[in-house]
Amino acid sequence: MSVRRLTVAGLGLIGGSVALAARRADADLMVRAVDEDPDTLSFALREGVADEALSTTDAAEAGWFGPGAADLVVLATPVPVTVRLLASLGRLGYDGIVTDVASTKSAVVAAAGRAIEDGAGYRFVGGHPMAGSERSGVGAASATLFDGAYYVLTPTGVTDMAAFKTVHEFVTGLGARVISIDARDHDEAVAVVSHVPHVTAAALVELASIRAAEVGADLLRLGAGGFKDMTRIAAGSPELWTGICMDNASALSSGIVRLSAVLDGFRRSLDAGDEAGVRAWLTAPAEVRKSLPAQWVPATSRLRELTVPVSDRPGVVGIVTTAVSRAGCNIEDIEIDHRSEDSAMLRLVLTDEGNAEALMDDLRDRGFDPSITPLEEA
């Protein structure tokens, strides 16, 4: 890894797993951990999660958030704490790269933008690993948590190209696969695929509990197999999920309204005795679900290299990488070849996913002159 000194603030499941996965990737990496819980700090030192561990106040006093203190700071804290830390890092003069792991991005990206406008010297790249567990805390952390998982990065119009490359390299070193997407689009997407499902699972458990109170506890004994599988995520930390729900309240509320409309359509078919309608309603999602791969394994022989001449300015990497995401492609690797003081060549290795033709058209419509070739011919 090009990151030699890593600081992780917030040592729960995700923060602890970031530290462990990074150490697995590079045994010589120096890791500092920051957390408010003394037991967590002791655990981190005892179990080799970190080389050094301090509270936020002590870490600030020790200069861990000052100029030259680290190559990368990962903020693995709740969104309100992340927002405060972004401002603090700016005031304390940190001048490296900052990323975060928050499951909602808009507020964090906006906070980083404000801090940079106010003079913060760091470079920021928002992130969200699409990985987790019903367990929480550093004791549940695992070096393999991100293996094969998607990891979203949210570059903006001011994202530095070199910083994006460093974070991309770091994330892939954790074992994850990177997707780039706009922060607002991310929040709307995760509301549907993560937050609404969690609330729905909790609602199903609540429904069963209410009915069990009416007819007897034996009802819950019938809740084996499918019911337990689909409601597993309802066992997640209420504190954590309260924060997530409130941070993404607008997109989550919209998702619930849309889910209610879908369920209401099914209810109307039932009430009308419309057997064909019920069958059609059940058939469409069944076919979609069956088409989902258990795990996508890109064919190495079909990797492609996308080259895009660009002006060397903040924001251009975000335009290109989000176009890649819109086309359904995945970035396996990224290289920046600086041609002159104000121009560069972006070289992206893409997997065999997505619509390359649509990607090329998208980039040309945005004023770029891209080319794409099979990697073995590049």
Short mmCIF file of C-alpha atoms in Angstrom, two decimals:
data_model
loop_
_atom_site.label_atom_id
_atom_site.label_comp_id
_atom_site.label_asym_id
_atom_site.label_seq_id
_atom_site.Cartn_x
_atom_site.Cartn_y
_atom_site.Cartn_z
CA MET A 1 0.00 0.00 0.00
CA SER A 2 1.11 3.57 -0.65
CA VAL A 3 -0.50 4.39 2.70
CA ARG A 4 2.21 3.85 5.32
CA ARG A 5 0.57 5.54 8.33
CA LEU A 6 -3.14 4.97 8.98
CA THR A 7 -5.36 6.49 11.65
CA VAL A 8 -8.80 4.98 12.26
CA ALA A 9 -11.21 7.07 14.32
CA GLY A 10 -14.04 4.94 15.68
CA LEU A 11 -13.22 1.33 16.45
CA GLY A 12 -16.48 -0.52 16.00
CA LEU A 13 -17.19 -3.36 13.58
CA ILE A 14 -16.28 -1.36 10.45
CA GLY A 15 -13.40 0.69 11.86
CA GLY A 16 -11.86 -2.35 13.49
CA SER A 17 -12.25 -4.36 10.30
CA VAL A 18 -10.61 -1.58 8.26
CA ALA A 19 -7.60 -1.70 10.59
CA LEU A 20 -7.37 -5.51 10.53
CA ALA A 21 -7.82 -5.79 6.76
CA ALA A 22 -5.22 -3.08 6.17
CA ARG A 23 -2.74 -4.85 8.43
CA ARG A 24 -3.42 -8.09 6.60
CA ALA A 25 -2.62 -6.34 3.32
CA ASP A 26 0.55 -4.71 4.65
CA ALA A 27 2.18 -6.05 7.80
CA ASP A 28 4.46 -2.99 7.99
CA LEU A 29 1.58 -0.52 8.07
CA MET A 30 1.55 1.66 11.19
CA VAL A 31 -2.00 1.88 12.58
CA ARG A 32 -3.30 4.31 15.18
CA ALA A 33 -6.76 3.87 16.68
CA VAL A 34 -8.94 6.58 18.19
CA ASP A 35 -12.00 5.77 20.29
CA GLU A 36 -13.79 7.07 23.37
CA ASP A 37 -14.16 3.69 25.08
CA PRO A 38 -11.13 2.70 27.24
CA ASP A 39 -12.03 -1.00 26.96
CA THR A 40 -12.07 -0.74 23.17
CA LEU A 41 -8.67 0.94 23.16
CA SER A 42 -7.26 -1.76 25.45
CA PHE A 43 -8.72 -4.48 23.24
CA ALA A 44 -7.21 -2.89 20.13
CA LEU A 45 -3.73 -2.89 21.63
CA ARG A 46 -4.04 -6.32 23.19
CA GLU A 47 -5.36 -8.00 20.03
CA GLY A 48 -3.06 -6.23 17.60
CA VAL A 49 -5.75 -4.18 15.91
CA ALA A 50 -3.57 -1.08 16.29
CA ASP A 51 -0.04 -0.10 17.25
CA GLU A 52 -1.19 2.88 19.30
CA ALA A 53 -4.60 3.82 20.70
CA LEU A 54 -5.88 7.00 22.34
CA SER A 55 -9.09 8.90 23.00
CA THR A 56 -10.00 11.73 20.61
CA THR A 57 -8.85 14.43 23.02
CA ASP A 58 -5.58 12.68 23.80
CA ALA A 59 -4.98 11.96 20.12
CA ALA A 60 -5.46 15.63 19.24
CA GLU A 61 -3.07 16.68 22.01
CA ALA A 62 -0.53 14.12 20.81
CA GLY A 63 -0.61 15.64 17.33
CA TRP A 64 -2.27 12.68 15.60
CA PHE A 65 -4.54 15.06 13.69
CA GLY A 66 -1.87 17.64 12.91
CA PRO A 67 0.24 18.33 9.81
CA GLY A 68 2.03 15.26 8.48
CA ALA A 69 0.55 12.99 11.17
CA ALA A 70 -0.80 10.31 8.81
CA ASP A 71 -1.16 9.44 5.15
CA LEU A 72 -4.82 8.51 5.59
CA VAL A 73 -7.43 9.11 8.29
CA VAL A 74 -10.50 6.86 8.18
CA LEU A 75 -13.49 8.24 10.06
CA ALA A 76 -15.57 5.24 11.16
CA THR A 77 -17.92 7.15 13.44
CA PRO A 78 -21.63 8.07 13.36
CA VAL A 79 -22.46 10.85 10.91
CA PRO A 80 -22.77 13.67 13.50
CA VAL A 81 -19.38 12.73 14.98
CA THR A 82 -17.85 12.45 11.50
CA VAL A 83 -19.10 15.95 10.66
CA ARG A 84 -17.49 17.34 13.83
CA LEU A 85 -14.22 15.51 13.17
CA LEU A 86 -14.01 16.87 9.63
CA ALA A 87 -14.16 20.40 11.05
CA SER A 88 -11.65 19.53 13.79
CA LEU A 89 -9.15 18.05 11.34
CA GLY A 90 -9.27 21.30 9.40
CA ARG A 91 -8.66 23.42 12.49
CA LEU A 92 -5.81 21.17 13.66
CA GLY A 93 -4.01 21.47 10.33
CA TYR A 94 -4.17 17.86 9.11
CA ASP A 95 -2.92 17.85 5.52
CA GLY A 96 -3.21 14.22 4.38
CA ILE A 97 -6.17 12.32 2.94
CA VAL A 98 -9.45 11.73 4.77
CA THR A 99 -12.16 9.21 4.00
CA ASP A 100 -15.15 7.93 5.94
CA VAL A 101 -17.37 4.84 6.08
CA ALA A 102 -20.78 6.40 6.81
CA SER A 103 -23.75 4.63 5.24
CA THR A 104 -25.24 8.01 4.26
CA LYS A 105 -23.05 10.36 2.27
CA SER A 106 -24.72 13.70 1.54
CA ALA A 107 -24.22 15.30 4.96
CA VAL A 108 -20.63 14.06 5.25
CA VAL A 109 -19.62 15.17 1.75
CA ALA A 110 -21.19 18.58 2.39
CA ALA A 111 -19.34 18.92 5.72
CA ALA A 112 -16.01 18.07 4.09
CA GLY A 113 -16.72 20.62 1.38
CA ARG A 114 -17.43 23.33 3.96
CA ALA A 115 -14.24 22.51 5.87
CA ILE A 116 -12.13 22.69 2.72
CA GLU A 117 -13.75 25.99 1.74
CA ASP A 118 -12.86 27.28 5.21
CA GLY A 119 -9.19 26.43 4.63
CA ALA A 120 -8.77 22.79 5.65
CA GLY A 121 -5.63 21.44 4.01
CA TYR A 122 -6.69 17.82 3.72
CA ARG A 123 -8.14 16.06 0.67
CA PHE A 124 -11.40 14.16 1.12
CA VAL A 125 -12.91 11.14 -0.62
CA GLY A 126 -16.22 9.88 0.75
CA GLY A 127 -16.68 6.14 1.16
CA HIS A 128 -19.16 3.47 2.25
CA PRO A 129 -18.34 -0.25 2.47
CA MET A 130 -21.37 -2.37 1.64
CA ALA A 131 -20.50 -4.90 4.30
CA GLY A 132 -21.61 -5.53 7.84
CA SER A 133 -22.94 -7.93 10.43
CA GLU A 134 -25.73 -8.16 12.98
CA ARG A 135 -22.91 -8.09 15.53
CA SER A 136 -21.27 -4.83 16.53
CA GLY A 137 -18.17 -3.56 18.30
CA VAL A 138 -14.47 -4.12 17.74
CA GLY A 139 -14.79 -7.67 19.05
CA ALA A 140 -16.82 -8.50 15.93
CA ALA A 141 -14.24 -6.95 13.58
CA SER A 142 -12.71 -9.19 10.93
CA ALA A 143 -9.85 -8.86 8.46
CA THR A 144 -12.04 -10.60 5.85
CA LEU A 145 -15.19 -8.47 6.24
CA PHE A 146 -14.63 -6.61 2.95
CA ASP A 147 -13.49 -9.56 0.83
CA GLY A 148 -15.51 -9.42 -2.39
CA ALA A 149 -17.81 -6.70 -1.02
CA TYR A 150 -18.71 -3.58 -2.94
CA TYR A 151 -17.22 -0.39 -1.53
CA VAL A 152 -18.75 2.87 -2.71
CA LEU A 153 -16.63 5.99 -3.23
CA THR A 154 -18.38 9.33 -3.75
CA PRO A 155 -16.08 11.76 -5.59
CA THR A 156 -17.34 15.31 -6.11
CA GLY A 157 -16.52 18.26 -8.31
CA VAL A 158 -13.55 19.13 -6.10
CA THR A 159 -12.12 15.65 -5.44
CA ASP A 160 -8.38 15.48 -6.02
CA MET A 161 -7.37 12.84 -8.58
CA ALA A 162 -4.33 11.60 -6.66
CA ALA A 163 -6.35 11.33 -3.44
CA PHE A 164 -9.04 9.29 -5.21
CA LYS A 165 -6.36 6.97 -6.59
CA THR A 166 -4.85 6.47 -3.13
CA VAL A 167 -8.21 5.69 -1.52
CA HIS A 168 -9.15 3.39 -4.40
CA GLU A 169 -5.88 1.50 -3.96
CA PHE A 170 -6.39 1.32 -0.20
CA VAL A 171 -9.95 0.01 -0.51
CA THR A 172 -9.06 -2.65 -3.07
CA GLY A 173 -6.22 -3.64 -0.75
CA LEU A 174 -8.87 -4.38 1.88
CA GLY A 175 -10.32 -6.95 -0.52
CA ALA A 176 -13.27 -4.85 -1.70
CA ARG A 177 -14.52 -3.87 -5.14
CA VAL A 178 -14.97 -0.16 -5.82
CA ILE A 179 -18.00 1.59 -7.27
CA SER A 180 -18.09 5.37 -7.77
CA ILE A 181 -21.39 7.21 -7.43
CA ASP A 182 -22.72 10.65 -6.59
CA ALA A 183 -23.44 11.12 -2.87
CA ARG A 184 -27.14 11.92 -3.32
CA ASP A 185 -27.64 9.03 -5.73
CA HIS A 186 -25.90 6.80 -3.19
CA ASP A 187 -28.25 7.82 -0.39
CA GLU A 188 -31.32 7.18 -2.52
CA ALA A 189 -29.98 3.79 -3.62
CA VAL A 190 -29.03 2.52 -0.16
CA ALA A 191 -32.41 3.62 1.17
CA VAL A 192 -33.96 1.02 -1.17
CA VAL A 193 -31.42 -1.80 -0.92
CA SER A 194 -30.37 -1.45 2.72
CA HIS A 195 -32.38 0.92 4.90
CA VAL A 196 -35.90 0.05 3.76
CA PRO A 197 -35.11 -3.70 4.05
CA HIS A 198 -33.89 -3.19 7.62
CA VAL A 199 -37.03 -1.29 8.60
CA THR A 200 -39.16 -3.90 6.82
CA ALA A 201 -37.44 -6.74 8.70
CA ALA A 202 -38.04 -4.94 11.98
CA ALA A 203 -41.70 -4.40 11.02
CA LEU A 204 -42.16 -8.11 10.28
CA VAL A 205 -40.74 -9.03 13.69
CA GLU A 206 -43.00 -6.46 15.33
CA LEU A 207 -46.01 -7.84 13.43
CA ALA A 208 -45.20 -11.38 14.58
CA SER A 209 -44.67 -10.18 18.15
CA ILE A 210 -48.03 -8.41 18.24
CA ARG A 211 -49.78 -11.48 16.88
CA ALA A 212 -47.90 -13.75 19.32
CA ALA A 213 -49.16 -11.62 22.19
CA GLU A 214 -52.71 -12.18 20.91
CA VAL A 215 -52.62 -15.92 20.16
CA GLY A 216 -49.71 -17.18 22.27
CA ALA A 217 -45.94 -17.38 22.17
CA ASP A 218 -46.03 -20.63 20.17
CA LEU A 219 -46.46 -18.48 17.05
CA LEU A 220 -42.85 -17.32 17.29
CA ARG A 221 -41.69 -20.93 17.56
CA LEU A 222 -43.00 -21.36 14.02
CA GLY A 223 -40.72 -18.57 12.85
CA ALA A 224 -37.88 -20.79 11.70
CA GLY A 225 -36.29 -21.06 8.26
CA GLY A 226 -37.37 -18.28 5.92
CA PHE A 227 -38.73 -15.95 8.60
CA LYS A 228 -35.49 -16.05 10.59
CA ASP A 229 -33.39 -15.62 7.47
CA MET A 230 -35.25 -12.60 6.13
CA THR A 231 -35.46 -10.88 9.53
CA ARG A 232 -31.86 -11.53 10.62
CA ILE A 233 -30.87 -7.91 10.01
CA ALA A 234 -33.52 -6.72 12.50
CA ALA A 235 -31.11 -7.86 15.23
CA GLY A 236 -28.72 -5.02 14.35
CA SER A 237 -27.84 -2.32 16.88
CA PRO A 238 -30.88 -0.06 17.52
CA GLU A 239 -28.56 2.83 18.38
CA LEU A 240 -26.64 2.49 15.13
CA TRP A 241 -29.75 2.10 13.02
CA THR A 242 -31.55 5.00 14.66
CA GLY A 243 -28.69 7.21 13.52
CA ILE A 244 -28.72 5.74 10.01
CA CYS A 245 -32.48 6.21 9.67
CA MET A 246 -32.37 9.81 10.84
CA ASP A 247 -29.36 10.65 8.67
CA ASN A 248 -31.16 9.37 5.56
CA ALA A 249 -34.69 10.24 6.68
CA SER A 250 -35.88 11.82 3.42
CA ALA A 251 -34.73 9.01 1.11
CA LEU A 252 -35.88 6.35 3.61
CA SER A 253 -39.33 7.93 3.94
CA SER A 254 -39.65 8.06 0.16
CA GLY A 255 -38.62 4.40 -0.08
CA ILE A 256 -41.21 3.37 2.50
CA VAL A 257 -43.93 5.22 0.56
CA ARG A 258 -42.92 3.42 -2.63
CA LEU A 259 -42.81 0.04 -0.86
CA SER A 260 -46.26 0.73 0.60
CA ALA A 261 -47.55 1.44 -2.90
CA VAL A 262 -46.14 -1.86 -4.18
CA LEU A 263 -47.69 -3.82 -1.29
CA ASP A 264 -50.97 -1.98 -1.75
CA GLY A 265 -51.09 -3.13 -5.36
CA PHE A 266 -50.71 -6.72 -4.19
CA ARG A 267 -53.40 -6.23 -1.53
CA ARG A 268 -55.85 -4.94 -4.15
CA SER A 269 -55.26 -8.07 -6.25
CA LEU A 270 -55.97 -10.23 -3.18
CA ASP A 271 -59.12 -8.33 -2.26
CA ALA A 272 -60.38 -8.63 -5.83
CA GLY A 273 -59.71 -12.37 -5.95
CA ASP A 274 -57.43 -11.74 -8.92
CA GLU A 275 -55.40 -14.96 -9.05
CA ALA A 276 -53.68 -13.99 -12.31
CA GLY A 277 -52.71 -10.63 -10.83
CA VAL A 278 -51.27 -12.26 -7.72
CA ARG A 279 -49.31 -14.71 -9.85
CA ALA A 280 -47.95 -11.94 -12.07
CA TRP A 281 -47.01 -9.85 -9.02
CA LEU A 282 -45.07 -12.77 -7.51
CA THR A 283 -43.51 -13.88 -10.81
CA ALA A 284 -41.68 -10.66 -11.69
CA PRO A 285 -39.64 -10.34 -8.46
CA ALA A 286 -38.99 -14.09 -8.40
CA GLU A 287 -37.37 -13.89 -11.83
CA VAL A 288 -35.31 -10.86 -10.87
CA ARG A 289 -34.15 -12.54 -7.67
CA LYS A 290 -33.15 -15.72 -9.51
CA SER A 291 -31.06 -13.68 -11.95
CA LEU A 292 -28.89 -12.23 -9.19
CA PRO A 293 -25.49 -13.99 -9.10
CA ALA A 294 -24.44 -15.47 -5.77
CA GLN A 295 -21.13 -13.72 -6.27
CA TRP A 296 -19.83 -12.04 -9.37
CA VAL A 297 -16.34 -13.15 -10.31
CA PRO A 298 -14.98 -11.04 -13.19
CA ALA A 299 -13.22 -12.93 -15.97
CA THR A 300 -9.59 -11.83 -15.86
CA SER A 301 -9.21 -12.60 -19.56
CA ARG A 302 -11.93 -10.04 -20.34
CA LEU A 303 -10.58 -7.05 -18.43
CA ARG A 304 -10.63 -3.82 -20.42
CA GLU A 305 -8.49 -0.68 -20.26
CA LEU A 306 -10.26 2.64 -20.58
CA THR A 307 -8.03 5.62 -21.38
CA VAL A 308 -9.34 9.17 -21.05
CA PRO A 309 -7.23 12.31 -21.71
CA VAL A 310 -8.20 14.88 -19.07
CA SER A 311 -7.19 18.26 -17.74
CA ASP A 312 -5.45 17.84 -14.40
CA ARG A 313 -8.02 19.55 -12.20
CA PRO A 314 -10.09 18.64 -9.16
CA GLY A 315 -13.38 17.01 -10.01
CA VAL A 316 -12.53 15.42 -13.32
CA VAL A 317 -11.94 12.00 -11.76
CA GLY A 318 -15.42 12.17 -10.25
CA ILE A 319 -17.00 12.90 -13.63
CA VAL A 320 -15.25 9.94 -15.27
CA THR A 321 -15.70 7.42 -12.46
CA THR A 322 -19.38 8.19 -11.94
CA ALA A 323 -19.90 7.75 -15.68
CA VAL A 324 -18.30 4.33 -15.30
CA SER A 325 -20.75 3.54 -12.50
CA ARG A 326 -23.76 4.73 -14.52
CA ALA A 327 -22.79 2.27 -17.25
CA GLY A 328 -22.72 -0.57 -14.71
CA CYS A 329 -18.97 -1.06 -15.04
CA ASN A 330 -16.59 -1.70 -12.16
CA ILE A 331 -13.11 -0.21 -11.74
CA GLU A 332 -10.50 -2.83 -10.97
CA ASP A 333 -7.55 -0.42 -11.03
CA ILE A 334 -6.84 3.22 -11.77
CA GLU A 335 -3.69 5.00 -12.89
CA ILE A 336 -3.01 8.69 -13.47
CA ASP A 337 -0.31 9.49 -16.02
CA HIS A 338 0.57 13.19 -15.77
CA ARG A 339 1.49 14.43 -19.23
CA SER A 340 2.14 18.06 -18.34
CA GLU A 341 1.45 20.52 -15.57
CA ASP A 342 -2.22 20.74 -16.50
CA SER A 343 -3.02 17.55 -18.38
CA ALA A 344 -3.09 13.84 -17.59
CA MET A 345 -4.20 10.50 -18.94
CA LEU A 346 -6.62 8.49 -16.81
CA ARG A 347 -6.16 4.76 -17.29
CA LEU A 348 -8.87 2.62 -15.72
CA VAL A 349 -8.95 -1.16 -15.77
CA LEU A 350 -12.59 -2.26 -15.98
CA THR A 351 -14.10 -5.68 -15.38
CA ASP A 352 -16.36 -7.37 -17.91
CA GLU A 353 -19.49 -5.89 -16.34
CA GLY A 354 -21.71 -3.14 -17.66
CA ASN A 355 -22.34 -1.46 -20.99
CA ALA A 356 -19.03 -0.23 -22.43
CA GLU A 357 -20.73 1.31 -25.47
CA ALA A 358 -23.03 3.38 -23.29
CA LEU A 359 -20.02 4.44 -21.20
CA MET A 360 -18.15 5.65 -24.27
CA ASP A 361 -21.17 7.62 -25.49
CA ASP A 362 -21.65 9.14 -22.03
CA LEU A 363 -18.03 10.29 -21.83
CA ARG A 364 -18.08 11.72 -25.37
CA ASP A 365 -21.27 13.64 -24.55
CA ARG A 366 -19.34 15.18 -21.65
CA GLY A 367 -16.54 16.39 -23.87
CA PHE A 368 -13.99 13.59 -23.39
CA ASP A 369 -12.18 11.58 -26.05
CA PRO A 370 -12.08 8.08 -24.52
CA SER A 371 -10.83 4.81 -25.94
CA ILE A 372 -11.25 1.26 -24.68
CA THR A 373 -9.37 -1.91 -25.53
CA PRO A 374 -9.08 -5.42 -24.08
CA LEU A 375 -6.39 -5.29 -21.41
CA GLU A 376 -4.35 -8.02 -23.06
CA GLU A 377 -4.10 -5.80 -26.16
CA ALA A 378 -3.46 -2.53 -24.31
#
